[in-house]
PDB file of C-alpha atoms and ligand atoms in Angstrom:
ATOM      1  CA  MET F 121      77.439 -65.485-151.596  1.00  0.00           C
ATOM      2  CA  LEU F 122      77.089 -62.522-153.376  1.00  0.00           C
ATOM      3  CA  GLU F 123      80.150 -60.523-154.615  1.00  0.00           C
ATOM      4  CA  VAL F 124      79.610 -57.009-154.978  1.00  0.00           C
ATOM      5  CA  ILE F 125      82.266 -54.355-156.174  1.00  0.00           C
ATOM      6  CA  HIS F 126      82.149 -50.969-154.831  1.00  0.00           C
ATOM      7  CA  VAL F 127      83.523 -47.880-156.594  1.00  0.00           C
ATOM      8  CA  SER F 128      82.586 -44.382-156.257  1.00  0.00           C
ATOM      9  CA  ASP F 129      83.397 -40.860-157.393  1.00  0.00           C
ATOM     10  CA  THR F 130      85.033 -41.383-161.107  1.00  0.00           C
ATOM     11  CA  HIS F 131      84.484 -37.656-161.767  1.00  0.00           C
ATOM     12  CA  PHE F 132      84.913 -37.855-165.091  1.00  0.00           C
ATOM     13  CA  GLY F 133      85.308 -34.662-167.120  1.00  0.00           C
ATOM     14  CA  PRO F 134      83.368 -33.663-171.291  1.00  0.00           C
ATOM     15  CA  ASP F 135      86.846 -35.222-172.682  1.00  0.00           C
ATOM     16  CA  ARG F 136      89.643 -37.107-171.639  1.00  0.00           C
ATOM     17  CA  SER F 137      91.698 -34.540-170.666  1.00  0.00           C
ATOM     18  CA  LEU F 138      90.149 -33.492-167.381  1.00  0.00           C
ATOM     19  CA  SER F 139      92.475 -33.442-164.819  1.00  0.00           C
ATOM     20  CA  ILE F 140      92.341 -32.804-160.775  1.00  0.00           C
ATOM     21  CA  ARG F 141      95.450 -31.549-159.667  1.00  0.00           C
ATOM     22  CA  GLY F 142      97.642 -33.024-162.168  1.00  0.00           C
ATOM     23  CA  ALA F 143      95.695 -36.684-162.091  1.00  0.00           C
ATOM     24  CA  ASN F 144      94.002 -37.342-165.135  1.00  0.00           C
ATOM     25  CA  ALA F 145      90.509 -38.592-164.490  1.00  0.00           C
ATOM     26  CA  CYS F 146      89.576 -40.625-167.376  1.00  0.00           C
ATOM     27  CA  GLU F 147      92.887 -42.215-167.357  1.00  0.00           C
ATOM     28  CA  ARG F 148      92.427 -43.503-163.767  1.00  0.00           C
ATOM     29  CA  ALA F 149      89.161 -44.448-164.052  1.00  0.00           C
ATOM     30  CA  GLU F 150      90.341 -46.554-167.045  1.00  0.00           C
ATOM     31  CA  ALA F 151      92.614 -48.142-164.770  1.00  0.00           C
ATOM     32  CA  LEU F 152      89.901 -49.017-161.920  1.00  0.00           C
ATOM     33  CA  VAL F 153      88.255 -50.732-164.811  1.00  0.00           C
ATOM     34  CA  ALA F 154      90.788 -52.744-165.519  1.00  0.00           C
ATOM     35  CA  ALA F 155      91.821 -53.592-162.251  1.00  0.00           C
ATOM     36  CA  ILE F 156      88.411 -55.169-161.896  1.00  0.00           C
ATOM     37  CA  ARG F 157      88.501 -56.977-165.068  1.00  0.00           C
ATOM     38  CA  ALA F 158      91.649 -58.596-163.712  1.00  0.00           C
ATOM     39  CA  LEU F 159      90.211 -60.023-160.464  1.00  0.00           C
ATOM     40  CA  PRO F 160      89.899 -63.776-160.581  1.00  0.00           C
ATOM     41  CA  PHE F 161      86.536 -63.682-159.968  1.00  0.00           C
ATOM     42  CA  VAL F 162      83.140 -62.107-161.872  1.00  0.00           C
ATOM     43  CA  PRO F 163      81.309 -59.926-159.243  1.00  0.00           C
ATOM     44  CA  ASP F 164      77.578 -60.224-159.094  1.00  0.00           C
ATOM     45  CA  PHE F 165      77.242 -56.857-159.927  1.00  0.00           C
ATOM     46  CA  ILE F 166      79.173 -53.471-159.159  1.00  0.00           C
ATOM     47  CA  VAL F 167      77.941 -50.035-157.260  1.00  0.00           C
ATOM     48  CA  HIS F 168      79.430 -46.749-158.324  1.00  0.00           C
ATOM     49  CA  THR F 169      78.120 -44.603-155.467  1.00  0.00           C
ATOM     50  CA  GLY F 170      77.865 -41.641-157.319  1.00  0.00           C
ATOM     51  CA  ASP F 171      79.985 -37.997-158.683  1.00  0.00           C
ATOM     52  CA  VAL F 172      80.058 -40.254-161.976  1.00  0.00           C
ATOM     53  CA  VAL F 173      81.332 -36.874-163.767  1.00  0.00           C
ATOM     54  CA  ASN F 174      83.112 -33.764-162.155  1.00  0.00           C
ATOM     55  CA  ASP F 175      79.666 -31.712-163.578  1.00  0.00           C
ATOM     56  CA  PRO F 176      76.413 -32.801-165.029  1.00  0.00           C
ATOM     57  CA  ASP F 177      77.274 -32.737-168.875  1.00  0.00           C
ATOM     58  CA  ARG F 178      76.247 -34.930-171.184  1.00  0.00           C
ATOM     59  CA  ALA F 179      79.587 -35.229-172.475  1.00  0.00           C
ATOM     60  CA  ALA F 180      81.177 -36.420-169.706  1.00  0.00           C
ATOM     61  CA  TYR F 181      78.145 -38.740-169.218  1.00  0.00           C
ATOM     62  CA  THR F 182      79.018 -39.926-172.592  1.00  0.00           C
ATOM     63  CA  LEU F 183      82.541 -40.775-172.020  1.00  0.00           C
ATOM     64  CA  ALA F 184      81.688 -42.158-168.557  1.00  0.00           C
ATOM     65  CA  ALA F 185      79.290 -44.783-170.211  1.00  0.00           C
ATOM     66  CA  GLU F 186      81.672 -45.456-173.067  1.00  0.00           C
ATOM     67  CA  VAL F 187      84.656 -46.295-170.283  1.00  0.00           C
ATOM     68  CA  LEU F 188      82.417 -48.070-167.801  1.00  0.00           C
ATOM     69  CA  ALA F 189      80.723 -50.568-170.345  1.00  0.00           C
ATOM     70  CA  ASP F 190      83.433 -52.426-169.877  1.00  0.00           C
ATOM     71  CA  LEU F 191      82.829 -53.440-166.710  1.00  0.00           C
ATOM     72  CA  PRO F 192      82.234 -57.160-166.530  1.00  0.00           C
ATOM     73  CA  ALA F 193      78.807 -56.930-164.344  1.00  0.00           C
ATOM     74  CA  PRO F 194      75.827 -55.004-164.255  1.00  0.00           C
ATOM     75  CA  VAL F 195      76.478 -52.096-162.707  1.00  0.00           C
ATOM     76  CA  TYR F 196      74.411 -49.796-160.334  1.00  0.00           C
ATOM     77  CA  TYR F 197      74.920 -46.133-159.792  1.00  0.00           C
ATOM     78  CA  ALA F 198      73.542 -43.717-156.824  1.00  0.00           C
ATOM     79  CA  THR F 199      73.502 -40.352-157.272  1.00  0.00           C
ATOM     80  CA  GLY F 200      76.506 -38.138-156.286  1.00  0.00           C
ATOM     81  CA  ASN F 201      75.978 -33.965-155.905  1.00  0.00           C
ATOM     82  CA  HIS F 202      78.107 -33.765-159.209  1.00  0.00           C
ATOM     83  CA  ASP F 203      75.859 -35.734-161.007  1.00  0.00           C
ATOM     84  CA  ASP F 204      72.521 -35.096-162.970  1.00  0.00           C
ATOM     85  CA  VAL F 205      69.773 -38.039-162.428  1.00  0.00           C
ATOM     86  CA  PRO F 206      68.165 -37.360-166.081  1.00  0.00           C
ATOM     87  CA  MET F 207      71.286 -37.470-167.713  1.00  0.00           C
ATOM     88  CA  MET F 208      72.675 -40.341-165.946  1.00  0.00           C
ATOM     89  CA  ARG F 209      69.183 -42.346-167.057  1.00  0.00           C
ATOM     90  CA  ALA F 210      69.853 -41.497-170.487  1.00  0.00           C
ATOM     91  CA  ALA F 211      73.498 -42.206-170.805  1.00  0.00           C
ATOM     92  CA  LEU F 212      74.115 -45.057-168.168  1.00  0.00           C
ATOM     93  CA  ALA F 213      73.390 -48.678-168.360  1.00  0.00           C
ATOM     94  CA  PHE F 214      71.745 -50.003-165.066  1.00  0.00           C
ATOM     95  CA  GLY F 215      71.386 -53.430-163.983  1.00  0.00           C
ATOM     96  CA  GLU F 216      68.207 -54.563-163.489  1.00  0.00           C
ATOM     97  CA  LYS F 217      66.258 -52.846-160.692  1.00  0.00           C
ATOM     98  CA  GLU F 218      62.825 -52.198-158.968  1.00  0.00           C
ATOM     99  CA  PRO F 219      61.994 -48.028-158.369  1.00  0.00           C
ATOM    100  CA  LEU F 220      60.906 -47.296-155.561  1.00  0.00           C
ATOM    101  CA  LEU F 221      59.898 -43.993-156.291  1.00  0.00           C
ATOM    102  CA  PRO F 222      58.202 -44.545-159.910  1.00  0.00           C
ATOM    103  CA  ASP F 223      56.885 -40.914-160.033  1.00  0.00           C
ATOM    104  CA  ALA F 224      60.574 -39.325-159.570  1.00  0.00           C
ATOM    105  CA  GLU F 225      62.242 -39.012-162.786  1.00  0.00           C
ATOM    106  CA  ASP F 226      64.768 -37.040-161.171  1.00  0.00           C
ATOM    107  CA  ARG F 227      65.759 -39.490-158.216  1.00  0.00           C
ATOM    108  CA  LEU F 228      67.595 -42.472-158.247  1.00  0.00           C
ATOM    109  CA  CYS F 229      65.642 -44.505-155.285  1.00  0.00           C
ATOM    110  CA  TYR F 230      65.434 -48.441-156.172  1.00  0.00           C
ATOM    111  CA  ARG F 231      66.015 -52.028-155.090  1.00  0.00           C
ATOM    112  CA  ILE F 232      68.430 -54.061-156.518  1.00  0.00           C
ATOM    113  CA  ALA F 233      66.267 -56.796-158.687  1.00  0.00           C
ATOM    114  CA  GLY F 234      67.491 -60.164-160.080  1.00  0.00           C
ATOM    115  CA  THR F 235      69.135 -62.839-158.303  1.00  0.00           C
ATOM    116  CA  ALA F 236      71.039 -60.900-156.191  1.00  0.00           C
ATOM    117  CA  GLY F 237      67.966 -59.012-155.226  1.00  0.00           C
ATOM    118  CA  GLU F 238      66.261 -62.610-153.998  1.00  0.00           C
ATOM    119  CA  LYS F 239      69.019 -62.936-151.692  1.00  0.00           C
ATOM    120  CA  VAL F 240      69.707 -59.472-150.087  1.00  0.00           C
ATOM    121  CA  ASP F 241      67.585 -56.157-149.870  1.00  0.00           C
ATOM    122  CA  PHE F 242      69.849 -54.126-151.417  1.00  0.00           C
ATOM    123  CA  PHE F 243      68.909 -50.512-151.740  1.00  0.00           C
ATOM    124  CA  VAL F 244      70.258 -47.635-153.488  1.00  0.00           C
ATOM    125  CA  MET F 245      69.085 -43.902-152.411  1.00  0.00           C
ATOM    126  CA  ASP F 246      69.365 -40.624-153.353  1.00  0.00           C
ATOM    127  CA  ALA F 247      70.121 -37.949-150.915  1.00  0.00           C
ATOM    128  CA  LYS F 248      71.654 -35.164-153.346  1.00  0.00           C
ATOM    129  CA  VAL F 249      70.161 -31.486-152.314  1.00  0.00           C
ATOM    130  CA  PRO F 250      70.115 -28.466-155.115  1.00  0.00           C
ATOM    131  CA  PRO F 251      73.988 -27.457-155.574  1.00  0.00           C
ATOM    132  CA  SER F 252      73.356 -24.242-154.183  1.00  0.00           C
ATOM    133  CA  GLU F 253      72.556 -25.864-150.726  1.00  0.00           C
ATOM    134  CA  GLY F 254      75.160 -28.725-150.593  1.00  0.00           C
ATOM    135  CA  PRO F 255      77.442 -30.698-150.603  1.00  0.00           C
ATOM    136  CA  HIS F 256      75.726 -32.046-148.000  1.00  0.00           C
ATOM    137  CA  GLY F 257      72.890 -34.751-148.403  1.00  0.00           C
ATOM    138  CA  TYR F 258      69.661 -34.884-147.037  1.00  0.00           C
ATOM    139  CA  LEU F 259      66.754 -38.069-147.366  1.00  0.00           C
ATOM    140  CA  GLY F 260      63.151 -36.800-148.063  1.00  0.00           C
ATOM    141  CA  ASP F 261      60.539 -38.434-145.917  1.00  0.00           C
ATOM    142  CA  ALA F 262      58.899 -40.131-148.819  1.00  0.00           C
ATOM    143  CA  GLN F 263      62.513 -42.279-149.801  1.00  0.00           C
ATOM    144  CA  ILE F 264      62.781 -42.849-146.323  1.00  0.00           C
ATOM    145  CA  THR F 265      59.080 -44.521-145.857  1.00  0.00           C
ATOM    146  CA  ALA F 266      59.305 -46.147-149.191  1.00  0.00           C
ATOM    147  CA  VAL F 267      63.127 -48.155-148.162  1.00  0.00           C
ATOM    148  CA  LEU F 268      61.464 -48.741-144.584  1.00  0.00           C
ATOM    149  CA  ASP F 269      58.502 -50.277-146.264  1.00  0.00           C
ATOM    150  CA  ARG F 270      60.120 -52.183-148.651  1.00  0.00           C
ATOM    151  CA  ILE F 271      62.419 -54.369-146.016  1.00  0.00           C
ATOM    152  CA  SER F 272      61.036 -57.648-146.263  1.00  0.00           C
ATOM    153  CA  GLY F 273      62.277 -58.392-142.912  1.00  0.00           C
ATOM    154  CA  THR F 274      63.264 -62.149-144.407  1.00  0.00           C
ATOM    155  CA  LYS F 275      66.416 -61.224-146.087  1.00  0.00           C
ATOM    156  CA  PRO F 276      69.549 -58.908-145.106  1.00  0.00           C
ATOM    157  CA  VAL F 277      69.492 -55.808-146.038  1.00  0.00           C
ATOM    158  CA  ALA F 278      72.212 -52.859-147.316  1.00  0.00           C
ATOM    159  CA  VAL F 279      71.878 -49.203-148.319  1.00  0.00           C
ATOM    160  CA  PHE F 280      74.153 -47.672-150.650  1.00  0.00           C
ATOM    161  CA  LEU F 281      74.110 -43.613-151.134  1.00  0.00           C
ATOM    162  CA  HIS F 282      76.721 -40.991-152.107  1.00  0.00           C
ATOM    163  CA  TYR F 283      76.535 -38.904-148.708  1.00  0.00           C
ATOM    164  CA  PRO F 284      77.963 -41.091-145.235  1.00  0.00           C
ATOM    165  CA  LEU F 285      74.638 -40.831-142.793  1.00  0.00           C
ATOM    166  CA  VAL F 286      77.332 -39.981-139.684  1.00  0.00           C
ATOM    167  CA  PRO F 287      79.942 -38.142-138.393  1.00  0.00           C
ATOM    168  CA  ILE F 288      83.237 -39.505-138.888  1.00  0.00           C
ATOM    169  CA  GLY F 289      85.516 -37.108-136.622  1.00  0.00           C
ATOM    170  CA  SER F 290      86.521 -34.715-139.167  1.00  0.00           C
ATOM    171  CA  ARG F 291      85.293 -31.329-138.536  1.00  0.00           C
ATOM    172  CA  TRP F 292      85.094 -29.877-142.515  1.00  0.00           C
ATOM    173  CA  ILE F 293      83.564 -33.377-143.350  1.00  0.00           C
ATOM    174  CA  ASP F 294      81.327 -33.616-140.656  1.00  0.00           C
ATOM    175  CA  GLU F 295      80.162 -29.931-141.345  1.00  0.00           C
ATOM    176  CA  HIS F 296      79.874 -30.080-144.963  1.00  0.00           C
ATOM    177  CA  LEU F 297      79.648 -33.813-146.254  1.00  0.00           C
ATOM    178  CA  LEU F 298      77.113 -35.881-144.317  1.00  0.00           C
ATOM    179  CA  VAL F 299      73.221 -36.657-145.012  1.00  0.00           C
ATOM    180  CA  THR F 300      72.000 -34.044-142.165  1.00  0.00           C
ATOM    181  CA  ASN F 301      69.057 -36.377-141.362  1.00  0.00           C
ATOM    182  CA  GLY F 302      71.259 -39.416-141.409  1.00  0.00           C
ATOM    183  CA  LEU F 303      71.480 -40.085-137.644  1.00  0.00           C
ATOM    184  CA  GLU F 304      67.689 -40.206-137.804  1.00  0.00           C
ATOM    185  CA  PHE F 305      67.493 -42.205-140.789  1.00  0.00           C
ATOM    186  CA  GLN F 306      69.855 -44.701-139.457  1.00  0.00           C
ATOM    187  CA  ARG F 307      67.647 -44.850-136.525  1.00  0.00           C
ATOM    188  CA  ALA F 308      64.937 -45.899-138.383  1.00  0.00           C
ATOM    189  CA  LEU F 309      66.438 -48.092-140.516  1.00  0.00           C
ATOM    190  CA  ALA F 310      67.957 -50.307-137.534  1.00  0.00           C
ATOM    191  CA  GLU F 311      64.653 -50.308-135.857  1.00  0.00           C
ATOM    192  CA  LYS F 312      62.957 -52.113-138.932  1.00  0.00           C
ATOM    193  CA  ALA F 313      65.788 -53.843-140.079  1.00  0.00           C
ATOM    194  CA  GLY F 314      67.121 -55.347-136.980  1.00  0.00           C
ATOM    195  CA  PRO F 315      69.956 -57.699-136.597  1.00  0.00           C
ATOM    196  CA  SER F 316      69.645 -57.724-140.907  1.00  0.00           C
ATOM    197  CA  LEU F 317      71.018 -55.021-141.250  1.00  0.00           C
ATOM    198  CA  ARG F 318      74.673 -55.318-143.024  1.00  0.00           C
ATOM    199  CA  GLY F 319      75.991 -52.058-143.948  1.00  0.00           C
ATOM    200  CA  VAL F 320      75.525 -48.738-145.156  1.00  0.00           C
ATOM    201  CA  PHE F 321      78.001 -48.512-148.113  1.00  0.00           C
ATOM    202  CA  THR F 322      79.003 -45.081-149.175  1.00  0.00           C
ATOM    203  CA  GLY F 323      81.284 -42.538-151.399  1.00  0.00           C
ATOM    204  CA  HIS F 324      81.575 -38.708-151.379  1.00  0.00           C
ATOM    205  CA  LEU F 325      84.731 -38.522-148.797  1.00  0.00           C
ATOM    206  CA  HIS F 326      87.583 -39.261-151.505  1.00  0.00           C
ATOM    207  CA  ARG F 327      88.871 -41.654-148.363  1.00  0.00           C
ATOM    208  CA  GLY F 328      88.270 -45.081-147.463  1.00  0.00           C
ATOM    209  CA  LEU F 329      86.213 -45.220-144.134  1.00  0.00           C
ATOM    210  CA  THR F 330      85.514 -48.135-142.105  1.00  0.00           C
ATOM    211  CA  LEU F 331      83.175 -46.711-139.308  1.00  0.00           C
ATOM    212  CA  TYR F 332      80.665 -48.838-136.762  1.00  0.00           C
ATOM    213  CA  ARG F 333      78.367 -46.526-134.882  1.00  0.00           C
ATOM    214  CA  ASP F 334      74.956 -48.515-132.905  1.00  0.00           C
ATOM    215  CA  GLY F 335      75.979 -51.762-133.938  1.00  0.00           C
ATOM    216  CA  ILE F 336      75.883 -50.946-137.736  1.00  0.00           C
ATOM    217  CA  LEU F 337      78.870 -50.841-140.206  1.00  0.00           C
ATOM    218  CA  HIS F 338      79.766 -47.862-142.318  1.00  0.00           C
ATOM    219  CA  SER F 339      81.932 -48.637-144.970  1.00  0.00           C
ATOM    220  CA  GLY F 340      83.065 -45.979-147.874  1.00  0.00           C
ATOM    221  CA  VAL F 341      85.269 -46.132-150.497  1.00  0.00           C
ATOM    222  CA  SER F 342      87.506 -43.605-151.796  1.00  0.00           C
ATOM    223  CA  SER F 343      88.105 -42.111-155.351  1.00  0.00           C
ATOM    224  CA  PRO F 344      90.104 -42.840-158.193  1.00  0.00           C
ATOM    225  CA  ALA F 345      90.481 -39.501-159.455  1.00  0.00           C
ATOM    226  CA  CYS F 346      91.870 -37.919-155.820  1.00  0.00           C
ATOM    227  CA  GLU F 347      91.430 -38.594-152.206  1.00  0.00           C
ATOM    228  CA  PHE F 348      90.631 -35.920-149.832  1.00  0.00           C
ATOM    229  CA  SER F 349      92.039 -34.774-146.210  1.00  0.00           C
ATOM    230  CA  ALA F 350      90.477 -35.927-143.214  1.00  0.00           C
ATOM    231  CA  ALA F 351      91.862 -34.897-140.397  1.00  0.00           C
ATOM    232  CA  PRO F 352      90.528 -34.458-136.907  1.00  0.00           C
ATOM    233  CA  GLY F 353      90.571 -30.478-137.002  1.00  0.00           C
ATOM    234  CA  ASP F 354      90.117 -29.940-140.820  1.00  0.00           C
ATOM    235  CA  THR F 355      88.021 -26.389-141.587  1.00  0.00           C
ATOM    236  CA  SER F 356      88.551 -27.166-145.271  1.00  0.00           C
ATOM    237  CA  CYS F 357      89.284 -29.761-147.962  1.00  0.00           C
ATOM    238  CA  GLU F 358      92.638 -30.523-148.978  1.00  0.00           C
ATOM    239  CA  PHE F 359      92.709 -32.529-152.408  1.00  0.00           C
ATOM    240  CA  ILE F 360      95.519 -35.273-152.422  1.00  0.00           C
ATOM    241  CA  ALA F 361      95.990 -36.149-156.006  1.00  0.00           C
ATOM    242  CA  GLY F 362      97.888 -39.227-157.591  1.00  0.00           C
ATOM    243  CA  GLY F 363      97.334 -41.851-155.252  1.00  0.00           C
ATOM    244  CA  PRO F 364      96.155 -45.199-155.306  1.00  0.00           C
ATOM    245  CA  ILE F 365      93.589 -46.412-157.176  1.00  0.00           C
ATOM    246  CA  PRO F 366      90.821 -47.730-154.842  1.00  0.00           C
ATOM    247  CA  PHE F 367      88.030 -50.673-154.551  1.00  0.00           C
ATOM    248  CA  HIS F 368      85.929 -52.175-152.736  1.00  0.00           C
ATOM    249  CA  HIS F 369      85.145 -56.222-152.877  1.00  0.00           C
ATOM    250  CA  LEU F 370      82.462 -56.977-150.687  1.00  0.00           C
ATOM    251  CA  THR F 371      80.968 -60.068-150.120  1.00  0.00           C
ATOM    252  CA  PHE F 372      77.732 -61.107-148.203  1.00  0.00           C
ATOM    253  CA  THR F 373      77.099 -64.836-146.762  1.00  0.00           C
ATOM    254  CA  PRO F 374      74.226 -65.893-145.077  1.00  0.00           C
ATOM    255  CA  ASP F 375      76.360 -65.127-141.666  1.00  0.00           C
ATOM    256  CA  ALA F 376      78.550 -62.380-142.549  1.00  0.00           C
ATOM    257  CA  THR F 377      79.582 -59.297-144.311  1.00  0.00           C
ATOM    258  CA  MET F 378      82.881 -58.569-145.474  1.00  0.00           C
ATOM    259  CA  VAL F 379      85.261 -55.768-146.909  1.00  0.00           C
ATOM    260  CA  LYS F 380      88.140 -56.324-148.718  1.00  0.00           C
ATOM    261  CA  ALA F 381      89.954 -53.387-149.803  1.00  0.00           C
ATOM    262  CA  TYR F 382      92.081 -52.491-152.636  1.00  0.00           C
ATOM    263  CA  SER F 383      94.585 -49.946-152.792  1.00  0.00           C
ATOM    264  CA  LEU F 384      96.335 -50.357-156.351  1.00  0.00           C
ATOM    265  CA  PRO F 385      99.298 -48.548-158.072  1.00  0.00           C
ATOM    266  CA  PHE F 386      97.839 -46.598-160.919  1.00  0.00           C
ATOM    267  CA  SER F 387      99.442 -47.212-164.194  1.00  0.00           C
ATOM    268  CA  PRO F 388      97.345 -46.564-167.220  1.00  0.00           C
ATOM    269  CA  ALA F 389      95.532 -49.252-168.938  1.00  0.00           C
ATOM    270  CA  SER F 390      96.637 -50.417-172.364  1.00  0.00           C
ATOM    271  CA  PRO F 391      94.698 -49.175-175.219  1.00  0.00           C
ATOM    272  CA  ARG F 392      91.579 -50.764-176.031  1.00  0.00           C
TER     273      ARG F 392
HETATM  274 FE1  LIG Q 433      83.248 -37.029-155.642  1.00  0.00          FE
END
């Protein structure tokens, strides 16, 4: 049994003042950390599926590192479209991991190591494209091959990345925010992992998501900073600020994958 906390899209600014449509990103991330610390159990690890900061800026990563250091378990990060990998590597503390592209310093593609990695093959992938092309994602062949080759075949498999792989039924999101070769990757992943595939866990949408396609669970967690609209006919992205503080508690047992969604009222964390 493994207990995992899934968070995403904290969007820290370079100082504590960054406000997104009137909602203070740092205060809301602190409330997220406080809520996880208040859980009556200690998770095995925590995954942050990207957009740690709002703009790639060393001061923003320093602030993020300071706040997220209070999380009660090792943390693993995926690259969001707002992130910068060298700055993430320099500022953030990662749990024990096995790099899958050892020569790619600007990519976060790895397998979670340690005790958790002995039970489940957890992969973190990096689908960021140049900012001039995004905000969609794309998975390169080297990364896909590296992950597929590392699937042991004897353990459950789960994949974490920032960008959803498959359409969610909302026009603007489906046209702008997905991994453009996500369906192709999903097919290859399903073929290699078979029934061992436990799910694909994502952020980016700033909206909770449960989607089941071709027998595969896709679970997305929303952002504590602000939510996005996701109506079927959306032709743009509306920001919905001031909502609840979201995170997911994932449980992996030998037989099941469980997702418990938290959506807590925001109250500023008490000063540390
Ligand atoms: Fe985001």
